[in-house]
Coordinates of C-alpha atoms and ligand atoms in Angstrom, one line a residue:
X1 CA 96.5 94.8 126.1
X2 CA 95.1 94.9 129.8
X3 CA 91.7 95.5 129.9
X4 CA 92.2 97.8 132.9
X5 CA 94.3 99.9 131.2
X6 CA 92.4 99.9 128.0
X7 CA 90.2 103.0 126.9
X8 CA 87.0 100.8 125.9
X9 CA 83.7 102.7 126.8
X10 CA 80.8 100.1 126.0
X11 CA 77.7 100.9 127.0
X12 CA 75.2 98.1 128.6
X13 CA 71.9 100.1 127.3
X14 CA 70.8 100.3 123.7
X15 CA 71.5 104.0 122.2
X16 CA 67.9 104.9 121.0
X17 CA 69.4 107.2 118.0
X18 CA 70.8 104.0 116.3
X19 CA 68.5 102.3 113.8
X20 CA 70.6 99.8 112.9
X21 CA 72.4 96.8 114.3
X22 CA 75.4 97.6 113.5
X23 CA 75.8 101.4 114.4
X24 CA 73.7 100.2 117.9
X25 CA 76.8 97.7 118.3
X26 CA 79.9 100.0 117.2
X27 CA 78.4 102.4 120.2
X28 CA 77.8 99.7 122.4
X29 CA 81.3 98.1 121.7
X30 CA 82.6 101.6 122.6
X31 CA 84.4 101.8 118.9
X32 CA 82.9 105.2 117.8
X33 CA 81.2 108.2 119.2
X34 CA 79.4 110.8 116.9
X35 CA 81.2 114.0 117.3
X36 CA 78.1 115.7 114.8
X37 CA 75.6 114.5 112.9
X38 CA 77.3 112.0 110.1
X39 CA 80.4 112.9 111.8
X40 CA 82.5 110.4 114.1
X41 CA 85.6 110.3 116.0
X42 CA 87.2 106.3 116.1
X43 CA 87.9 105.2 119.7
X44 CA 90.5 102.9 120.1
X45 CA 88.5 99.3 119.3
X46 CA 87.4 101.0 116.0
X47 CA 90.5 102.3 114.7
X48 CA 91.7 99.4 114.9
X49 CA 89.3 97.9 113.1
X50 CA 89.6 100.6 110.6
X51 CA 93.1 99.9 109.9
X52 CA 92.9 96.5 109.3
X53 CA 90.2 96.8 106.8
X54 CA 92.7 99.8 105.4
X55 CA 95.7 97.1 105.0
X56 CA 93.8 94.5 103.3
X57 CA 92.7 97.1 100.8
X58 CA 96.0 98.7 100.7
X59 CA 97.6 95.1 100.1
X60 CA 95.4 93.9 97.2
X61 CA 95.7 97.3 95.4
X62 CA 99.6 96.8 95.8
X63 CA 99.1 93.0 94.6
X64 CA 97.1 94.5 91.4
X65 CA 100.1 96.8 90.5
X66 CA 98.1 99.8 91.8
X67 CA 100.6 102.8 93.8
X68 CA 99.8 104.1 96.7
X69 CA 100.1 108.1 97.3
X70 CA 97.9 110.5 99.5
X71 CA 96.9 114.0 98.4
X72 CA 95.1 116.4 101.0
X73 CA 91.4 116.5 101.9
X74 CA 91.3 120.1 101.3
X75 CA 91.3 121.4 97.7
X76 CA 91.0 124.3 95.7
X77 CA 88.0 125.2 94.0
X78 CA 89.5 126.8 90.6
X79 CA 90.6 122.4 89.5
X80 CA 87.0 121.6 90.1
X81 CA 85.7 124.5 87.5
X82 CA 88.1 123.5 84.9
X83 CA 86.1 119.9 84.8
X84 CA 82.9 121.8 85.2
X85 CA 81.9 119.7 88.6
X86 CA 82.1 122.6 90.7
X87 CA 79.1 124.0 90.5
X88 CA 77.4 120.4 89.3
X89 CA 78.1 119.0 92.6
X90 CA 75.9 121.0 94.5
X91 CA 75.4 121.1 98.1
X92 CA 76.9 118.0 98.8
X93 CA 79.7 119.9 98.7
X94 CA 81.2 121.7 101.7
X95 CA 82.7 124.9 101.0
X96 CA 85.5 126.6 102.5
X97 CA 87.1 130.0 101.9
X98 CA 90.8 130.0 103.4
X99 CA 92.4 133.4 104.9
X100 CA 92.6 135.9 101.4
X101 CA 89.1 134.9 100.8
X102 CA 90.4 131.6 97.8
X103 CA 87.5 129.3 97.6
X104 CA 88.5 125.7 98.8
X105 CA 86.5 122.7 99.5
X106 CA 86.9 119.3 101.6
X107 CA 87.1 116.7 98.7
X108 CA 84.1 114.6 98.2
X109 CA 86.3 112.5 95.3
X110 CA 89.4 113.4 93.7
X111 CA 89.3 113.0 90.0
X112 CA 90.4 116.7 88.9
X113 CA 93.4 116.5 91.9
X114 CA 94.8 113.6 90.4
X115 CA 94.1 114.4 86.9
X116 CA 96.5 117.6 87.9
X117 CA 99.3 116.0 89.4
X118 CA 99.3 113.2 86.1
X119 CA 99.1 116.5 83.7
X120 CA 102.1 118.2 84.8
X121 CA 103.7 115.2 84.9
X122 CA 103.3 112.4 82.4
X123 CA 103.8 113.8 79.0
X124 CA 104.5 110.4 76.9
X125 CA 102.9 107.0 76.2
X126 CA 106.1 105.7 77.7
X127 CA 104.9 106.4 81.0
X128 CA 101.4 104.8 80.9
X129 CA 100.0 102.7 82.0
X130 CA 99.4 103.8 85.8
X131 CA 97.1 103.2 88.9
X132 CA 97.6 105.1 91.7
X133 CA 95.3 105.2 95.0
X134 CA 95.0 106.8 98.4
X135 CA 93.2 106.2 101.5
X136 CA 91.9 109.5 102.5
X137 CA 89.0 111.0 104.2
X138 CA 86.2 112.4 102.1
X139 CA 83.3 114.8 103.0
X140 CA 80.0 114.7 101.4
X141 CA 77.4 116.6 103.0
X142 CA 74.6 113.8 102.5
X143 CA 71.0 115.2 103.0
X144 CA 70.1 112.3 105.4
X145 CA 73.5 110.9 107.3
X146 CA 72.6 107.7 109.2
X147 CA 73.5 104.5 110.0
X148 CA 76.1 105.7 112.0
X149 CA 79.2 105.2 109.7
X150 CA 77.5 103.5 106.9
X151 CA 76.6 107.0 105.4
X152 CA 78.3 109.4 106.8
X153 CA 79.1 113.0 105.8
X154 CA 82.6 112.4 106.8
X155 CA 84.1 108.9 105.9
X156 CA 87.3 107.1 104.9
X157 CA 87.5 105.9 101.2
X158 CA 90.3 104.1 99.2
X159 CA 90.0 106.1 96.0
X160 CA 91.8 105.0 92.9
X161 CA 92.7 106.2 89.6
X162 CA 93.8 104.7 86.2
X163 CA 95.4 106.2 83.3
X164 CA 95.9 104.4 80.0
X165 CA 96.5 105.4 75.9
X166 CA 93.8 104.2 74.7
X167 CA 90.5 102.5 75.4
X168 CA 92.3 98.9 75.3
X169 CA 94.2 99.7 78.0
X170 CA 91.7 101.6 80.1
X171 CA 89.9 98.1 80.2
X172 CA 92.6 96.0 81.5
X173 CA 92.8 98.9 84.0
X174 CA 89.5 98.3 85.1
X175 CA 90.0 94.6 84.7
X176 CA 92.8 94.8 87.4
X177 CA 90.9 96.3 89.6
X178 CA 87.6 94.4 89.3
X179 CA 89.5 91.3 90.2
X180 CA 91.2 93.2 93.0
X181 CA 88.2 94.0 94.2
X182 CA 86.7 90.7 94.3
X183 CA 89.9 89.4 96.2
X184 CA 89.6 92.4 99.3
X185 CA 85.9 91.6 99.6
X186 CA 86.6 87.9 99.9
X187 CA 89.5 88.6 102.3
X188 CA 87.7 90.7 104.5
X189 CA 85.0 87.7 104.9
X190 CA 82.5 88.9 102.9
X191 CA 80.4 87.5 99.7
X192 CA 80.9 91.2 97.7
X193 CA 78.8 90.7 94.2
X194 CA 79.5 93.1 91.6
X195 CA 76.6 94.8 89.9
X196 CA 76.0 96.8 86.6
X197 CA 75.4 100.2 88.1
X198 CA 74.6 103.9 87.8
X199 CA 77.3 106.2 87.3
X200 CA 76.0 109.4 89.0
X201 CA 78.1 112.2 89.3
X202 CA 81.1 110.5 88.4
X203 CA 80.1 110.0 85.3
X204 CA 81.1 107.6 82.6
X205 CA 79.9 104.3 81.2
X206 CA 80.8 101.4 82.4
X207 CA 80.6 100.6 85.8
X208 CA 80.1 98.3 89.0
X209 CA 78.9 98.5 92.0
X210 CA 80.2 96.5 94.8
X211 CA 77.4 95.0 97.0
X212 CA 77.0 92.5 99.9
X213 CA 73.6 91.3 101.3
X214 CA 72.1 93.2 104.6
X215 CA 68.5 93.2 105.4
X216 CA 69.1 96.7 106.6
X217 CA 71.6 97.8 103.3
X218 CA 69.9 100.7 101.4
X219 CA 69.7 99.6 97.7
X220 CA 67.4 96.8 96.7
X221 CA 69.7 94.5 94.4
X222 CA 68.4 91.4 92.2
X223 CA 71.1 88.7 90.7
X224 CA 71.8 85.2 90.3
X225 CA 72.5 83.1 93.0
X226 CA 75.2 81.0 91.9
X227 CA 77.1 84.6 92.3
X228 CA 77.1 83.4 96.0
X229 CA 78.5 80.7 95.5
X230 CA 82.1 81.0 94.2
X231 CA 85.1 81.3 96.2
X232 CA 87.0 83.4 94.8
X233 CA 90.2 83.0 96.6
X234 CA 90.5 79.5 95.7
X235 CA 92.5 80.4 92.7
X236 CA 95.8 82.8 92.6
X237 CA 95.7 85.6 90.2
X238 CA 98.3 87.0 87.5
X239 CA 97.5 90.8 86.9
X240 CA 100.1 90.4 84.4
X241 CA 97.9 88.3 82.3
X242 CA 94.5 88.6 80.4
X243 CA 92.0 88.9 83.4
X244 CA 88.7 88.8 81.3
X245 CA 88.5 85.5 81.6
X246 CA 87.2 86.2 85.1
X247 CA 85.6 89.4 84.6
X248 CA 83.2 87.4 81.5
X249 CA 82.5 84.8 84.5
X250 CA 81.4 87.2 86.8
X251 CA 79.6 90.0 84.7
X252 CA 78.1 86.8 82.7
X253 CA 75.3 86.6 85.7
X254 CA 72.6 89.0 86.2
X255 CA 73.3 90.9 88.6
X256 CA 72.0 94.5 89.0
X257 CA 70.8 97.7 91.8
X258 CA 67.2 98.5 91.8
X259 CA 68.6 101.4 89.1
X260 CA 69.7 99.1 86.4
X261 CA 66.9 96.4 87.2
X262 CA 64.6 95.1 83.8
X263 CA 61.8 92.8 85.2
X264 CA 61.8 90.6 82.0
X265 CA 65.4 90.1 81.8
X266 CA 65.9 89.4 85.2
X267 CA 63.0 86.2 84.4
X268 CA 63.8 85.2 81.5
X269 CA 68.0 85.2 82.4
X270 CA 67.3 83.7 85.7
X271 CA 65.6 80.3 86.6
X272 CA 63.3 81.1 89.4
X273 CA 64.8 79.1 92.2
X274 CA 68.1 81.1 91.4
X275 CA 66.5 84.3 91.6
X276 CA 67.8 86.7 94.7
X277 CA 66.1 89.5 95.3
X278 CA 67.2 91.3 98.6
X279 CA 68.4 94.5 100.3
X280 CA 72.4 95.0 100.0
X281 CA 75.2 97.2 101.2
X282 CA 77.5 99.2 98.1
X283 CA 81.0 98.8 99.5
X284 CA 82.8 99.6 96.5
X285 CA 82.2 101.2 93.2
X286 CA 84.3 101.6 89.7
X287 CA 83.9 103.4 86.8
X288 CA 85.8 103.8 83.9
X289 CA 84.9 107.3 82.0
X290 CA 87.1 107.5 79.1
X291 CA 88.1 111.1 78.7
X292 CA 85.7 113.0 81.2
X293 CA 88.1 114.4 83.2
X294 CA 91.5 114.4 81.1
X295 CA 89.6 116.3 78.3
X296 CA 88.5 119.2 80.3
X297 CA 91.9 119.3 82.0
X298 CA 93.6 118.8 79.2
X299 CA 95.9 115.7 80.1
X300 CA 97.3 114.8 76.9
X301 CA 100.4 112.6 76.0
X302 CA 102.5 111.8 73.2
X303 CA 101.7 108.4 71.5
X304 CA 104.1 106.5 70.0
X305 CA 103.6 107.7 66.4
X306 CA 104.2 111.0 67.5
X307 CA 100.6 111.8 67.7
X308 CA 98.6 113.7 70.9
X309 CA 96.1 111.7 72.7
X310 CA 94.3 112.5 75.3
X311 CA 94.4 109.7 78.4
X312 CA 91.4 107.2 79.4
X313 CA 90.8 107.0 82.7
X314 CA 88.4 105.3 85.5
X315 CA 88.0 105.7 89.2
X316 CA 87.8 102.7 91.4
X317 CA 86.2 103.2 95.2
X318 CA 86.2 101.4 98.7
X319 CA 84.4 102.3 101.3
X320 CA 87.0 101.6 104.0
X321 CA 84.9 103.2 106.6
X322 CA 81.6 101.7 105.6
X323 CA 82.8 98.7 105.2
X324 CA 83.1 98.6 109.3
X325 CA 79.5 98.8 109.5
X326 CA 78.9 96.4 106.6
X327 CA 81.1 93.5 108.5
X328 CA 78.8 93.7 111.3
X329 CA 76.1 93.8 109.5
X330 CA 76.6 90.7 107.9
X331 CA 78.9 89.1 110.8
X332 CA 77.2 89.3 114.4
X333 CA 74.3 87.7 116.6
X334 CA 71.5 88.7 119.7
X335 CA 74.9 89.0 121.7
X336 CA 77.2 91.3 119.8
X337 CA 79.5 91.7 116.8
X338 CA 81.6 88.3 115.3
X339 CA 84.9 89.3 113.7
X340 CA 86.3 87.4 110.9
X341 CA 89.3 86.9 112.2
X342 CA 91.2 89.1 109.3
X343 CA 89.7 92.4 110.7
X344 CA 89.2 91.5 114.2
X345 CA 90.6 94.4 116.6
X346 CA 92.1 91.6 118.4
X347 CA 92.3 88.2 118.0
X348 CA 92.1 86.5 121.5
X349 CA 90.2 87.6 124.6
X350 CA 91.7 86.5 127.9
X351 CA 89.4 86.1 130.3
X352 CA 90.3 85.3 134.1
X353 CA 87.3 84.2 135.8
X354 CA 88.8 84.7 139.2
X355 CA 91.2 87.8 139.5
X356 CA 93.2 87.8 143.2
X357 CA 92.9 84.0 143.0
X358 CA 96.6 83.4 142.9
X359 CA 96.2 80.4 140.8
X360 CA 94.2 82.5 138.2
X361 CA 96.1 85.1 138.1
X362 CA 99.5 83.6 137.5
X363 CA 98.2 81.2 134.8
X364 CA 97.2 84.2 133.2
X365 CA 99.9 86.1 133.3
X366 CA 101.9 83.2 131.8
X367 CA 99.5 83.0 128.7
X368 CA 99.3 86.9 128.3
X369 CA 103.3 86.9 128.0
X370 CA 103.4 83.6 125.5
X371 CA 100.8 85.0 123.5
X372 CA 102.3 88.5 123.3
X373 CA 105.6 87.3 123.0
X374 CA 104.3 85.1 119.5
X375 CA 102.7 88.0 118.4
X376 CA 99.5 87.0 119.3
X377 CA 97.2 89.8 119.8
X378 CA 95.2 90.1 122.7
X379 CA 93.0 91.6 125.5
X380 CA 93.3 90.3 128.8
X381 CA 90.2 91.1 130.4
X382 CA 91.7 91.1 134.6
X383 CA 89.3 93.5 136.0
X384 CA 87.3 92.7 139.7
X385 CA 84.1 92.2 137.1
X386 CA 81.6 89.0 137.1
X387 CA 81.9 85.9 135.1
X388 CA 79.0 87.2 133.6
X389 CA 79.8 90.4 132.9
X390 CA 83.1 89.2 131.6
X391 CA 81.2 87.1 128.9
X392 CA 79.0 89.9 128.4
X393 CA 81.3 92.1 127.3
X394 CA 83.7 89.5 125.3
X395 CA 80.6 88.6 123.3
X396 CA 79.9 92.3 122.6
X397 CA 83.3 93.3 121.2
X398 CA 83.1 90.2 118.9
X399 CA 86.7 89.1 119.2
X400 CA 87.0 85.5 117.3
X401 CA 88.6 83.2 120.6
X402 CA 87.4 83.5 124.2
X403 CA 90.2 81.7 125.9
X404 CA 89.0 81.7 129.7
X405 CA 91.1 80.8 133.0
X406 CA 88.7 79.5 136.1
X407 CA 89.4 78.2 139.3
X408 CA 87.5 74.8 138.7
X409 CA 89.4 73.7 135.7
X410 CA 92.9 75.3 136.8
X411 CA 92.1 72.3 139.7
X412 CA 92.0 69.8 136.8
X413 CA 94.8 71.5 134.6
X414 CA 92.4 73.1 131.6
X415 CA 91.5 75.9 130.4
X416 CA 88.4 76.7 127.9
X417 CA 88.8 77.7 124.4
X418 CA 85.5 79.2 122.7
X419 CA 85.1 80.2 119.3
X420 CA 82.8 83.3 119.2
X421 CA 81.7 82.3 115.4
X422 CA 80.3 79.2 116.6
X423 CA 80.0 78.9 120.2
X424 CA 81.7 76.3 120.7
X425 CA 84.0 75.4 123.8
X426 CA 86.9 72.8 124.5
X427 CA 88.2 72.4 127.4
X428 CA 92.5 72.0 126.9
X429 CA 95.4 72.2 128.4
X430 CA 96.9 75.4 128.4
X431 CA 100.1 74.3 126.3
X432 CA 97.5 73.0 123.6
X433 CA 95.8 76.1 123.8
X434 CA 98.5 77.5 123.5
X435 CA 99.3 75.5 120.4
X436 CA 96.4 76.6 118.9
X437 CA 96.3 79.7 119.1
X438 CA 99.7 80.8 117.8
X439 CA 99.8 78.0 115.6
Ligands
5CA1 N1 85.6 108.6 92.8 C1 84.7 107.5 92.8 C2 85.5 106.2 92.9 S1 87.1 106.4 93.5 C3 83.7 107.6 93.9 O1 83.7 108.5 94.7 N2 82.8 106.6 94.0 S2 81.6 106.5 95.0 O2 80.9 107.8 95.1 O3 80.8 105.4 94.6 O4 82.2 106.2 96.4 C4 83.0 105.0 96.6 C5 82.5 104.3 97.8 O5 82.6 105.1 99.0 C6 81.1 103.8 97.8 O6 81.0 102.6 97.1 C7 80.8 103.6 99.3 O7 81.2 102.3 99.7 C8 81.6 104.7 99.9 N3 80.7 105.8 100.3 C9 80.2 106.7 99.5 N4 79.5 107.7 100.1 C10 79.6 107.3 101.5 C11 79.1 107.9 102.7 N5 78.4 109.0 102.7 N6 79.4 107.3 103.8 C12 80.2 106.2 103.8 N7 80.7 105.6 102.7 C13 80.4 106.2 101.6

């Protein structure tokens, strides 16, 4: 992509109604604008974003066995009184009454919609077990939005749902997707720890929260610290086999939100130089809540003696949206955002120091077509700007290689290579940069 042709609105000054870094840098970077308050509209640099955040998800639900469907943001209000959570939810809930007057609502969560579709459906043991996700908008009207898209009213979640016989099951569900969970995080570059959380009004109980460490994240979290140390994709993963080997490993630490938090047993489990105490992001959250939902709604199957049982279920959460935020968060510096290079909206920025200067200018041509042509992507920033500016604004959108044409070292036959993670540069020729980069 040509940066003169790109729709990328960055802004040089600071936008005073963002608090924190990272919402100041998604409006800076030009990758969101508020359309109302909690409410945003995804420019070009932060949809793409969005949707690679969206296929790692989507990939690690599909490696855990989990299906992908997508039911409507709109839904009608009579499911949500058969569970009872229509009138529990409150004003968080945004209300809607279609043309004849039928109460609707934009879904905050979609427990009683899928809980429908498996009841008319599933009627035996024989089709169990199932997990089944989609990555949908949700709208919550939060008392206090803020943080740009970090708690917004409207925001993209990965919801999914399990549905086992009995409570056996239900666990290696949840086990499935615990795991899962722990793989996204760590493929999206971040250290996610889960943490024995509240259930709130999803009910249930058993549950984790998802949570990486941010100075600026809104729950105060306390665990162990060797949970920061593992790396979790170091080992491959059969979801076919008994998982709670690693769940034990993990849920074996303390580890818990400001909620869940005992003083003593945080002491007396935790040797003092191991103790983290800290602010943190919740980027995920799972619950398994047996028969909350099914019960009410009546979701009942045959067992195999014959016998009827009503289905265990949990609901399993990513903040696909949030998690935008919470990258940058945890991934920038004084000069702008740092992409790992899984979620980065591109992964090379081409920068000609010298546009008109013939030399320049074909050199970068040539490396904009090999680097497209190997699937490379990349923005070629070939606009009249300054050197300066140029840098300016590479270092702002974050992008994880600077690979920059000039006329002094097109004299000598190199080109410079800078990582944006750590600053450094190489000078090269352009065939090995070349090398590198689709390599
Ligand atoms: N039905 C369950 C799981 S599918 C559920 O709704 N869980 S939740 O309420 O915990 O939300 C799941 C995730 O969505 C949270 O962990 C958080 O990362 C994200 N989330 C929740 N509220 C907001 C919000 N207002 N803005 C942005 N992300 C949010």
């Amino acid at each position: 992509m040509r940066l003169s042709r790109y729709f990328l609105p960055t802004m040089k000054e600071t936008p005073a109604e963002a608090q924190i870094v990272s919402h100041r840098l998604m409006l800076r970077a030009g990758m969101v604008r508020q359309a109302s308050a909690g409410i945003y509209s995804w420019l070009p640099l932060g949809f793409r974003v969005l949707k690679k955040i969206e296929q790692i998800v989507r990939e690690e639900q599909d490696r855990a066995g989990a299906q992908e469907l997508l039911m409507p943001t709109i839904q009608a209000a009579d499911l949500w009184r058969e569970s009872g959570r229509y009138d529990d939810y409150g004003k968080e809930m945004l209300r809607i009454a279609d043309r004849h007057g039928r109460e609707m609502l934009y879904g905050p969560t979609n427990e009683e919609l899928i809980t429908d579709i498996f009841r008319a459906s599933v009627k035996s043991y024989r089709d169990l077990p199932r997990i089944l996700y989609h990555i949908q908008w949700k709208f919550r009207d939060e008392v206090r939005p803020r943080f740009g898209v970090m708690r917004g009213r409207e925001f993209l979640m990965k919801d999914g749902y399990s549905f086992d016989l009995d409570y056996e099951g239900a666990r290696k569900s949840y086990n499935k997707m615990f795991v899962s969970y722990l793989r996204t995080y760590a493929r999206l570059g971040l250290k996610a720890i889960p943490m024995e959380a509240e259930t709130g009004p999803i009910g249930g109980d058993l549950s984790h929260e998802f949570v990486i460490l941010a100075d600026t994240g809104e729950t105060e979290v306390f665990c162990h610290h060797d949970l920061l140390d593992y790396d979790v994709l170091a080992e491959t993963v059969d979801y076919d086999g008994d998982l709670s080997p690693i769940v034990e490993f993990w849920t074996k630490f303390y580890a818990r939100t400001d909620d869940k938090h005992e003083a003593a047993a945080f002491e007396s489990q935790v040797p003092e130089d191991k103790r983290v105490q800290r602010r943190g992001i919740e980027v995920g959250h799972i619950f398994y809540f047996g028969d909350k939902y099914a019960a009410p709604l009546g979701a009942i199957v045959t067992g195999s003696d014959g016998s009827q049982t009503t289905l265990h279920s949990g609901s399993y959460g990513i903040g696909v949206s949030r998690l935008v935020g919470g990258i940058i968060e945890a991934s920038h510096d004084d000069d702008g955002i740092i992409w790992p290079e899984p979620v980065a909206p591109f992964k090379v920025g081409l920068i000609n120091l010298k546009v008109g200067n013939e030399g320049c200018d074909a050199l970068c041509e040539e490396l904009y077509g090999k680097l497209s042509d190997a699937g490379v992507e990349l923005l070629y920033s070939d606009r009249e700007d300054s050197p300066g500016a140029k840098f300016a604004e590479m270092d702002l959108i974050g992008l994880p290689w600077q690979l920059v044409v000039g006329p002094r070292g097109l004299k000598s036959g190199v080109v410079e290579l800078k990582s944006r993670a750590s600053g450094e540069r190489e000078e090269l020729s352009p065939e090995s940069a070349l090398a590198r980069l689709t390599g």
